CSV table of C-alpha atoms in Angstrom, one decimal:
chain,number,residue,atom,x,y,z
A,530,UNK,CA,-3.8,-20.7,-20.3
A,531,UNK,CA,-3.9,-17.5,-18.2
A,532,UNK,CA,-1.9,-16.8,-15.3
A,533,UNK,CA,-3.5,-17.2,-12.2
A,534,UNK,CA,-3.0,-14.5,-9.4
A,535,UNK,CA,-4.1,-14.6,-5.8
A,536,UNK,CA,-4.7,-11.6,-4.1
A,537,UNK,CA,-5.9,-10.8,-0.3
A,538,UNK,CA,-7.2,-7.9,0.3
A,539,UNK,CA,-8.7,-7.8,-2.9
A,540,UNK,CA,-11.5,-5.5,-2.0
A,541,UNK,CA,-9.2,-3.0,0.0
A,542,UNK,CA,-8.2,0.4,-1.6
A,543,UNK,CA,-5.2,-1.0,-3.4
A,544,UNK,CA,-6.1,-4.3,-3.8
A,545,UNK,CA,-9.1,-3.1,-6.2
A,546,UNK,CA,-6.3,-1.5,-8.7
A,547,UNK,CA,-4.0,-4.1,-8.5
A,548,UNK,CA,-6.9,-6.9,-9.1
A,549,UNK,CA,-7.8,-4.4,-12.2
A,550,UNK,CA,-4.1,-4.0,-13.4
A,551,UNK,CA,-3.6,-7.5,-13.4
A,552,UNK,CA,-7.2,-8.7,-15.1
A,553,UNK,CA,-6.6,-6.0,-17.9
A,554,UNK,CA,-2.8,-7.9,-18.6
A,555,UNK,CA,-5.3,-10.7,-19.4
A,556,UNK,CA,-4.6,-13.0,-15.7
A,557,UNK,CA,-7.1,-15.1,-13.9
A,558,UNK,CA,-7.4,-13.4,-10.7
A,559,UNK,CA,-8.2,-14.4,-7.6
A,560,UNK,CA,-9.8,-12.4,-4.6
A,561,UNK,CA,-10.0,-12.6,-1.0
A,562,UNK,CA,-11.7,-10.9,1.5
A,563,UNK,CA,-13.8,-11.1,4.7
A,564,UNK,CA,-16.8,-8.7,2.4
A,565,UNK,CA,-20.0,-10.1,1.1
A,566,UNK,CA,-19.4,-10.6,-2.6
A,567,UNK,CA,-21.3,-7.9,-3.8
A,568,UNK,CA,-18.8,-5.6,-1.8
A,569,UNK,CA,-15.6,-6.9,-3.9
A,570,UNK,CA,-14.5,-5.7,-7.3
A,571,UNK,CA,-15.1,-8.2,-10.6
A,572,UNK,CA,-12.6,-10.6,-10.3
A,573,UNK,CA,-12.5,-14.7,-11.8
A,574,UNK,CA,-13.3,-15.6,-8.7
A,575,UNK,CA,-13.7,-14.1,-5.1
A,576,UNK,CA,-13.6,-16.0,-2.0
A,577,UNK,CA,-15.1,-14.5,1.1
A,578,UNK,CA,-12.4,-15.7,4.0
A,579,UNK,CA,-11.3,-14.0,7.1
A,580,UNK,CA,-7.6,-14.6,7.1
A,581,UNK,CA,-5.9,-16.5,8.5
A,582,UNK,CA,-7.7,-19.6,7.4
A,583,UNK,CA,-7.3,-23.0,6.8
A,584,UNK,CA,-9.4,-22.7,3.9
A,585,UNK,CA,-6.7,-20.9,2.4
A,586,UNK,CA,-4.7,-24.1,1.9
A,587,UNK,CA,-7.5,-25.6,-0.5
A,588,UNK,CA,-7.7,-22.3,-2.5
A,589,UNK,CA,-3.7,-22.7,-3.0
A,590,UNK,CA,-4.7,-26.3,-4.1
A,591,UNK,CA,-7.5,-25.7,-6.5
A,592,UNK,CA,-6.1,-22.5,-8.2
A,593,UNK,CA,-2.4,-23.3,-8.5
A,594,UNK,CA,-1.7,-19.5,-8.7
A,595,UNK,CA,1.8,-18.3,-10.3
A,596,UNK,CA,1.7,-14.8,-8.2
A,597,UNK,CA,0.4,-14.2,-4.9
A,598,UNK,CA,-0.1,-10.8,-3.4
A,599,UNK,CA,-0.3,-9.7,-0.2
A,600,UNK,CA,-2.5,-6.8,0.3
A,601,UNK,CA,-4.4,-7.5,3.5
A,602,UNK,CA,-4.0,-5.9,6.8
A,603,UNK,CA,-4.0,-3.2,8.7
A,604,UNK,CA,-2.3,-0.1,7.0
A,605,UNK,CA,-2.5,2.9,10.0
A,606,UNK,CA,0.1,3.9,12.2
A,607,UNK,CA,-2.3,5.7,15.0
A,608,UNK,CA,-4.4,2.6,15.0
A,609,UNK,CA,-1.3,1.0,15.6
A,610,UNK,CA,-0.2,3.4,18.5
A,611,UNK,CA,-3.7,2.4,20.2
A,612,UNK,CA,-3.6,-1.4,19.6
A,613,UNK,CA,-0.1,-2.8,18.6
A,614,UNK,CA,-1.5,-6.3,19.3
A,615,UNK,CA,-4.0,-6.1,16.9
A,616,UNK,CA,-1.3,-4.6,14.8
A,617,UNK,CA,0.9,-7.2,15.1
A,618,UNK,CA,-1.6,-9.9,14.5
A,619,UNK,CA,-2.6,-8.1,11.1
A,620,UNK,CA,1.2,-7.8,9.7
A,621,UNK,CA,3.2,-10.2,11.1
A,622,UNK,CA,1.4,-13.4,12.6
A,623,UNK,CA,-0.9,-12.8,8.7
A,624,UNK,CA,2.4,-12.9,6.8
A,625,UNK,CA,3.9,-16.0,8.4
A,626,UNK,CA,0.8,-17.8,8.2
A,627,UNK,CA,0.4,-16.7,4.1
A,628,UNK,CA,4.0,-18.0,3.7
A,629,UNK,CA,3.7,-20.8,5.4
A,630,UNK,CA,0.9,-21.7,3.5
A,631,UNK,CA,2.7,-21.0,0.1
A,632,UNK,CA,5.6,-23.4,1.8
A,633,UNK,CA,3.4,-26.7,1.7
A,634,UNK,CA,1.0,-26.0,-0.5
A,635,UNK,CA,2.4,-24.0,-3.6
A,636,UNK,CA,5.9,-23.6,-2.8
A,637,UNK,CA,7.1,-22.2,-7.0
A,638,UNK,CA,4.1,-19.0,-6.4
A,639,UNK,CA,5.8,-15.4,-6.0
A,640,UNK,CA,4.5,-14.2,-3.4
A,641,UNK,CA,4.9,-10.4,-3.0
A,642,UNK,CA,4.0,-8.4,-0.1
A,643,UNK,CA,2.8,-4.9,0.4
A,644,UNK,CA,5.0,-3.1,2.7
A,645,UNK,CA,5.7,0.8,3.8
A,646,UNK,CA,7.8,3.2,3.6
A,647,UNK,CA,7.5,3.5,7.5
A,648,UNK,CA,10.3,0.6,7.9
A,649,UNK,CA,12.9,3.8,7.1
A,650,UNK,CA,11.5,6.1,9.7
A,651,UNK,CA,12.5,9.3,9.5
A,652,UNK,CA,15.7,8.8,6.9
A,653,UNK,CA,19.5,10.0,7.4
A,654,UNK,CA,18.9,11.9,4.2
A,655,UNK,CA,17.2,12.2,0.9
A,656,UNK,CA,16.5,10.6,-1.2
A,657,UNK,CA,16.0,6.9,0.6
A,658,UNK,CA,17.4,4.0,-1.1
A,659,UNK,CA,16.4,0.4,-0.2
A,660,UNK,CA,19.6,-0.4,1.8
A,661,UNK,CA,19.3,2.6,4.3
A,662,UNK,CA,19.1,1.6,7.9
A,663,UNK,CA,15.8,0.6,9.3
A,664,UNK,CA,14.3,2.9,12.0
A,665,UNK,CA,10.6,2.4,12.6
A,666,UNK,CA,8.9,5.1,14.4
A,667,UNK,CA,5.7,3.1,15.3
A,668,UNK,CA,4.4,-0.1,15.7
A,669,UNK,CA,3.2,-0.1,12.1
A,670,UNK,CA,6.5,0.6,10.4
A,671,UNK,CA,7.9,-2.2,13.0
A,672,UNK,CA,5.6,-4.7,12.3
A,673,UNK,CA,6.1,-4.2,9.0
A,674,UNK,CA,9.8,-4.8,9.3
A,675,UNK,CA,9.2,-7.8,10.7
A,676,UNK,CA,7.0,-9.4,8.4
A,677,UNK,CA,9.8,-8.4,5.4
A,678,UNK,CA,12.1,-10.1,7.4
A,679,UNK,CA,9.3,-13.2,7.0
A,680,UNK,CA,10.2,-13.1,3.7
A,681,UNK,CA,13.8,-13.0,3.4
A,682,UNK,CA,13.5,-16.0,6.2
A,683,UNK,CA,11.3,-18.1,3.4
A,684,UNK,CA,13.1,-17.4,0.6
A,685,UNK,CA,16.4,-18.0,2.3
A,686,UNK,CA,15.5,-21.1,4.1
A,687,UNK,CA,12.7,-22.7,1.9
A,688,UNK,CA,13.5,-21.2,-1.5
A,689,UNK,CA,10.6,-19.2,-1.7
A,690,UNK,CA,10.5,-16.9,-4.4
A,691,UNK,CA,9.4,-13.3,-2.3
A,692,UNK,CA,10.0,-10.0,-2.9
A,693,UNK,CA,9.1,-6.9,-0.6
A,694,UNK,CA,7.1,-3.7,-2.1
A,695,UNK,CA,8.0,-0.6,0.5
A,696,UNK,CA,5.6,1.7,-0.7
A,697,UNK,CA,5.5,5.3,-0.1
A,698,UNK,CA,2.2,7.7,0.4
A,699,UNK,CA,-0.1,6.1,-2.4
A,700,UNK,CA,-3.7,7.8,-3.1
A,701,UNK,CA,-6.0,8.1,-5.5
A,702,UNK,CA,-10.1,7.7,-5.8
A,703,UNK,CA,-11.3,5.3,-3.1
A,704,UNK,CA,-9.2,5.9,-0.6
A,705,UNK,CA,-11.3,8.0,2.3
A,706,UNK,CA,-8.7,8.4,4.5
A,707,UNK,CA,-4.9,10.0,4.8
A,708,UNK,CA,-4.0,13.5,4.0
A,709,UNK,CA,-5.2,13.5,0.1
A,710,UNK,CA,-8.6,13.0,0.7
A,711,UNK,CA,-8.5,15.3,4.5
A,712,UNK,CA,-7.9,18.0,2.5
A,713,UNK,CA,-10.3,18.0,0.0
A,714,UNK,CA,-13.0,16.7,2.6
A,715,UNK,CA,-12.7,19.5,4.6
A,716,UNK,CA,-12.6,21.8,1.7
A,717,UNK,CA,-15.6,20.5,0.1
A,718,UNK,CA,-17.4,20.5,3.7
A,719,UNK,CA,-15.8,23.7,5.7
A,720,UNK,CA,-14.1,25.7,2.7
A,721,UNK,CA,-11.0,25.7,5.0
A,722,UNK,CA,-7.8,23.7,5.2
A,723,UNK,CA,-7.0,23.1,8.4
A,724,UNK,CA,-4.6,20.7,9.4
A,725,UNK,CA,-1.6,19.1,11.9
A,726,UNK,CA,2.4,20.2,11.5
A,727,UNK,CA,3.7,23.0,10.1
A,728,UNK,CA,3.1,22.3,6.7
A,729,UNK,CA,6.6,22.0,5.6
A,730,UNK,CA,6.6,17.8,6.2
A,731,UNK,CA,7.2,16.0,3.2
A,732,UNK,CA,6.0,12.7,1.3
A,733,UNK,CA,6.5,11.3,-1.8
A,734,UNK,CA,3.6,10.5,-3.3
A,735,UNK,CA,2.5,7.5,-5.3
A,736,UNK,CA,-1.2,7.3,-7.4
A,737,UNK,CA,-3.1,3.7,-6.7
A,738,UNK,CA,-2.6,3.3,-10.5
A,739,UNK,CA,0.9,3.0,-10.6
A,740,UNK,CA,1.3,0.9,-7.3
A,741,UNK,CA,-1.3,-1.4,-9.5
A,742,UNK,CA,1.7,-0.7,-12.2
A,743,UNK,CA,4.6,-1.1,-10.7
A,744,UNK,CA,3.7,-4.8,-8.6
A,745,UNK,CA,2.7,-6.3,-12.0
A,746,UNK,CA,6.4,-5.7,-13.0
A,747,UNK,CA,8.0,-7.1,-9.7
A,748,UNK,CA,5.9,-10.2,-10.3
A,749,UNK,CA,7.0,-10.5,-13.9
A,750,UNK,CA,10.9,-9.1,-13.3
A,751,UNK,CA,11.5,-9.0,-9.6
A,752,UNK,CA,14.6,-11.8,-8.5
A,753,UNK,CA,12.3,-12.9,-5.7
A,754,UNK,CA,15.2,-13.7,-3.0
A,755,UNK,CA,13.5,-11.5,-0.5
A,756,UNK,CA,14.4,-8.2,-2.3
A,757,UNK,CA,12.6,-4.7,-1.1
A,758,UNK,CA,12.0,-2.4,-4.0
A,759,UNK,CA,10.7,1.3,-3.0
A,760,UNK,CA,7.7,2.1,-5.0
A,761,UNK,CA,7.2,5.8,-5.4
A,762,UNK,CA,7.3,9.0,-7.8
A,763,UNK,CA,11.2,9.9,-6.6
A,764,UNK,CA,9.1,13.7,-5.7
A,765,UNK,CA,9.4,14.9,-2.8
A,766,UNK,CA,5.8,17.2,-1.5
A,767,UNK,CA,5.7,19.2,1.0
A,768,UNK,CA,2.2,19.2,2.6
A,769,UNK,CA,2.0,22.9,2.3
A,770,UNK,CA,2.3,22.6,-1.7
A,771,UNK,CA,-0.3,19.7,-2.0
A,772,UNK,CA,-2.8,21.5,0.3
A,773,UNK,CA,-2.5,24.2,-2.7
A,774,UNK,CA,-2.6,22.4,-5.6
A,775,UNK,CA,-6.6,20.2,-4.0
A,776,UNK,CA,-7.5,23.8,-3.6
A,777,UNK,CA,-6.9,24.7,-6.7
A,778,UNK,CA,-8.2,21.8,-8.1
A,779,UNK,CA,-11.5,22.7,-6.4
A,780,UNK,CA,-11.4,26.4,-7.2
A,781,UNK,CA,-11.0,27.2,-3.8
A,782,UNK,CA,-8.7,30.1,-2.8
A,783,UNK,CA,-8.3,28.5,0.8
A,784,UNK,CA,-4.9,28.6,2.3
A,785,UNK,CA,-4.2,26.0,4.5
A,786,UNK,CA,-3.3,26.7,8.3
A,787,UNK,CA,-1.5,24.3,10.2
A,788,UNK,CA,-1.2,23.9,13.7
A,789,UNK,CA,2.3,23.0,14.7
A,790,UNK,CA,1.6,19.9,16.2
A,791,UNK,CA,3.4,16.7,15.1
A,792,UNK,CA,1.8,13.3,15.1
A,793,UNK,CA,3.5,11.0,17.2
A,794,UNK,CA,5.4,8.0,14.9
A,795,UNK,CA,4.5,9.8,12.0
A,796,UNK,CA,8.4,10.7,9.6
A,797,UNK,CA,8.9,14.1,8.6
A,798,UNK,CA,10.7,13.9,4.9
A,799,UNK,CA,10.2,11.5,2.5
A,800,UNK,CA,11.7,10.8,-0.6
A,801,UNK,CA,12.3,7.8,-2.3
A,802,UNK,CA,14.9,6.5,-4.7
A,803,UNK,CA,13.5,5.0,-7.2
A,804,UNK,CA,16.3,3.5,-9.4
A,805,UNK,CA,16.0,-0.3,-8.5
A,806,UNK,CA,11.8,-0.2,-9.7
A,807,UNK,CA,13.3,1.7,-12.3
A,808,UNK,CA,15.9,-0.3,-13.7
A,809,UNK,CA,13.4,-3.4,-14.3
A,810,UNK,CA,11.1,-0.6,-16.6
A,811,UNK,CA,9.3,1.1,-14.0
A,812,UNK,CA,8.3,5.0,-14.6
A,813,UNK,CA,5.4,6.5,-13.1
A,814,UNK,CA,2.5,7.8,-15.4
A,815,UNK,CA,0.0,10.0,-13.0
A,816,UNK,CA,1.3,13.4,-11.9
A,817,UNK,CA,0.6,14.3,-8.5
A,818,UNK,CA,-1.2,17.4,-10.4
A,819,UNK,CA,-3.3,15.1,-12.4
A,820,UNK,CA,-3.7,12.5,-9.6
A,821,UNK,CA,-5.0,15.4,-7.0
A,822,UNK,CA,-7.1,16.6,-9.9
A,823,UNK,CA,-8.7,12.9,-9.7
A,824,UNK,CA,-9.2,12.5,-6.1
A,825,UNK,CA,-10.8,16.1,-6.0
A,826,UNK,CA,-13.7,15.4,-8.7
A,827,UNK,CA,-14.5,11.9,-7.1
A,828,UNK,CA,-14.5,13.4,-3.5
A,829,UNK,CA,-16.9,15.8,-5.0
A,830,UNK,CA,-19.0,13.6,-6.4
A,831,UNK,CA,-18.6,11.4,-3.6
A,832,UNK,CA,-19.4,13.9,-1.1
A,833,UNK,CA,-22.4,15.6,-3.0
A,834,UNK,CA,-21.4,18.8,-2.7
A,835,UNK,CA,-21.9,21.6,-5.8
């Protein structure tokens, strides 16, 4: 028999790949989320719930699954500078109650959440490994500290097997939001690049398609003791370069012009160390040239324009 994996969030940005990474290996997988059915990617089985629920006790009971992932919630640090509450309701109080459930109801299930990068702030230096101090710079990065600390509580306390996925600045077709598709948006509709900083602010990109990659190897390798594993391409961009290399993928000779500004809890540098995803066989397989090429053509597409 198939494994079977539970997913929430399952018709969210990275949910979709990581439902289609994991029904390509061959698992049963499970969806939820609060969309109408026709709104969620094929999966086994998809069950329209608005979390937390106590539904999702009797889902744990009927589908026995082996993994469970944790993609839901909120994943945007303004929102989050506008309404921490809500913030905190989506990260943390979510988490505890998706443990908890997992605690009396399938207590032997991975469970695996999706965290961020933000937890680290703006790093000492470069690149970041896993064990550098935490210093969140908005409610987002803190509430996600906090609900990783949910899972080294379970797995300490209960023995429930949990590991933490930081991930860096993941992209890729579907996602119409963040700085990827910004550029190319405003490209396709103004012809100009116009955008916050000064350009020379980093992140270390990651394409949706090996996020899906790389979380199908924690669940299959991962020690689950409450472990955080950085998932990322080890590259360091700075904004400047990637504004240049969407232009050129949409033969626009547009340089970008930035406005000096920085966005409050928002890190400067980013780059992560990659060596603990790497040592259990992780290597990513999209080049930010390739995966920039990708998200240009469907924003094109996407946005009708010639």
């Amino acid at each position: 028999m198939s494994r079977t994996v539970l997913i929430t969030g399952a018709a969210g940005f990275l949910g979709r790949h990581i439902a289609r990474q994991f029904a390509r290996d061959g698992s049963r997988v499970v969806g939820l989320d609060d969309v109408p059915p026709e709104n969620a990617p094929p999966l086994s089985r998809f069950v329209r719930m608005k979390l937390p629920s106590l539904g999702l006790v009797q889902v744990l009971r009927d589908e026995k699954p082996g993994v469970f992932i944790h993609c839901a919630g909120r994943a945007s640090v303004p929102l989050s500078m506008r309404d921490p509450a809500g913030d905190f309701h989506d990260s943390v109080v979510l988490t505890f109650e998706m443990l908890d459930a997992l605690r009396r109801s399938a207590p032997q299930c991975r469970f695996i959440l999706l965290s961020s990068a933000a937890v680290y702030g703006d790093p000492v230096s470069l690149p970041v490994c896993e064990s550098e101090a935490m210093a969140p710079l908005s409610p987002y990065g803190w509430h996600k500290r906090q609900a990783e600390l949910l899972c080294e509580e379970f797995a300490s306390v209960f023995s429930l097997p949990t590991t933490v996925a930081r991930i860096f600045s993941a992209y890729g077709p579907g996602l119409r939001r963040q700085v990827v598709w910004d550029i190319c948006e405003r490209l396709l509709t103004n012809g100009k690049i116009e955008l916050r900083g000064t350009g020379a602010e980093s992140r270390d990109f990651i394409h949706a398609n090996d996020v899906a990659h790389a979380i199908a190897i924690l669940a299959e390798k991962a020690p689950g003791c409450g472990e955080a594993v950085n998932l990322a391409s080890g590259r360091e961009t700075t904004i400047a370069e990637l504004a240049r290399l969407a232009a050129s993928a949409l033969g626009s000779q547009a340089e970008p012009v930035f406005d000096g500004e920085q966005t409050p809890g928002q890190p400067v540098n980013w780059r992560a160390d990659i060596g603990a995803i790497g040592d259990l066989g992780f290597a990513p397989q999209v080049s930010l040239e390739d995966g920039v090429r990708g998200v240009a053509a469907w924003a094109r597409a996407e946005l009708g324009t010639p």
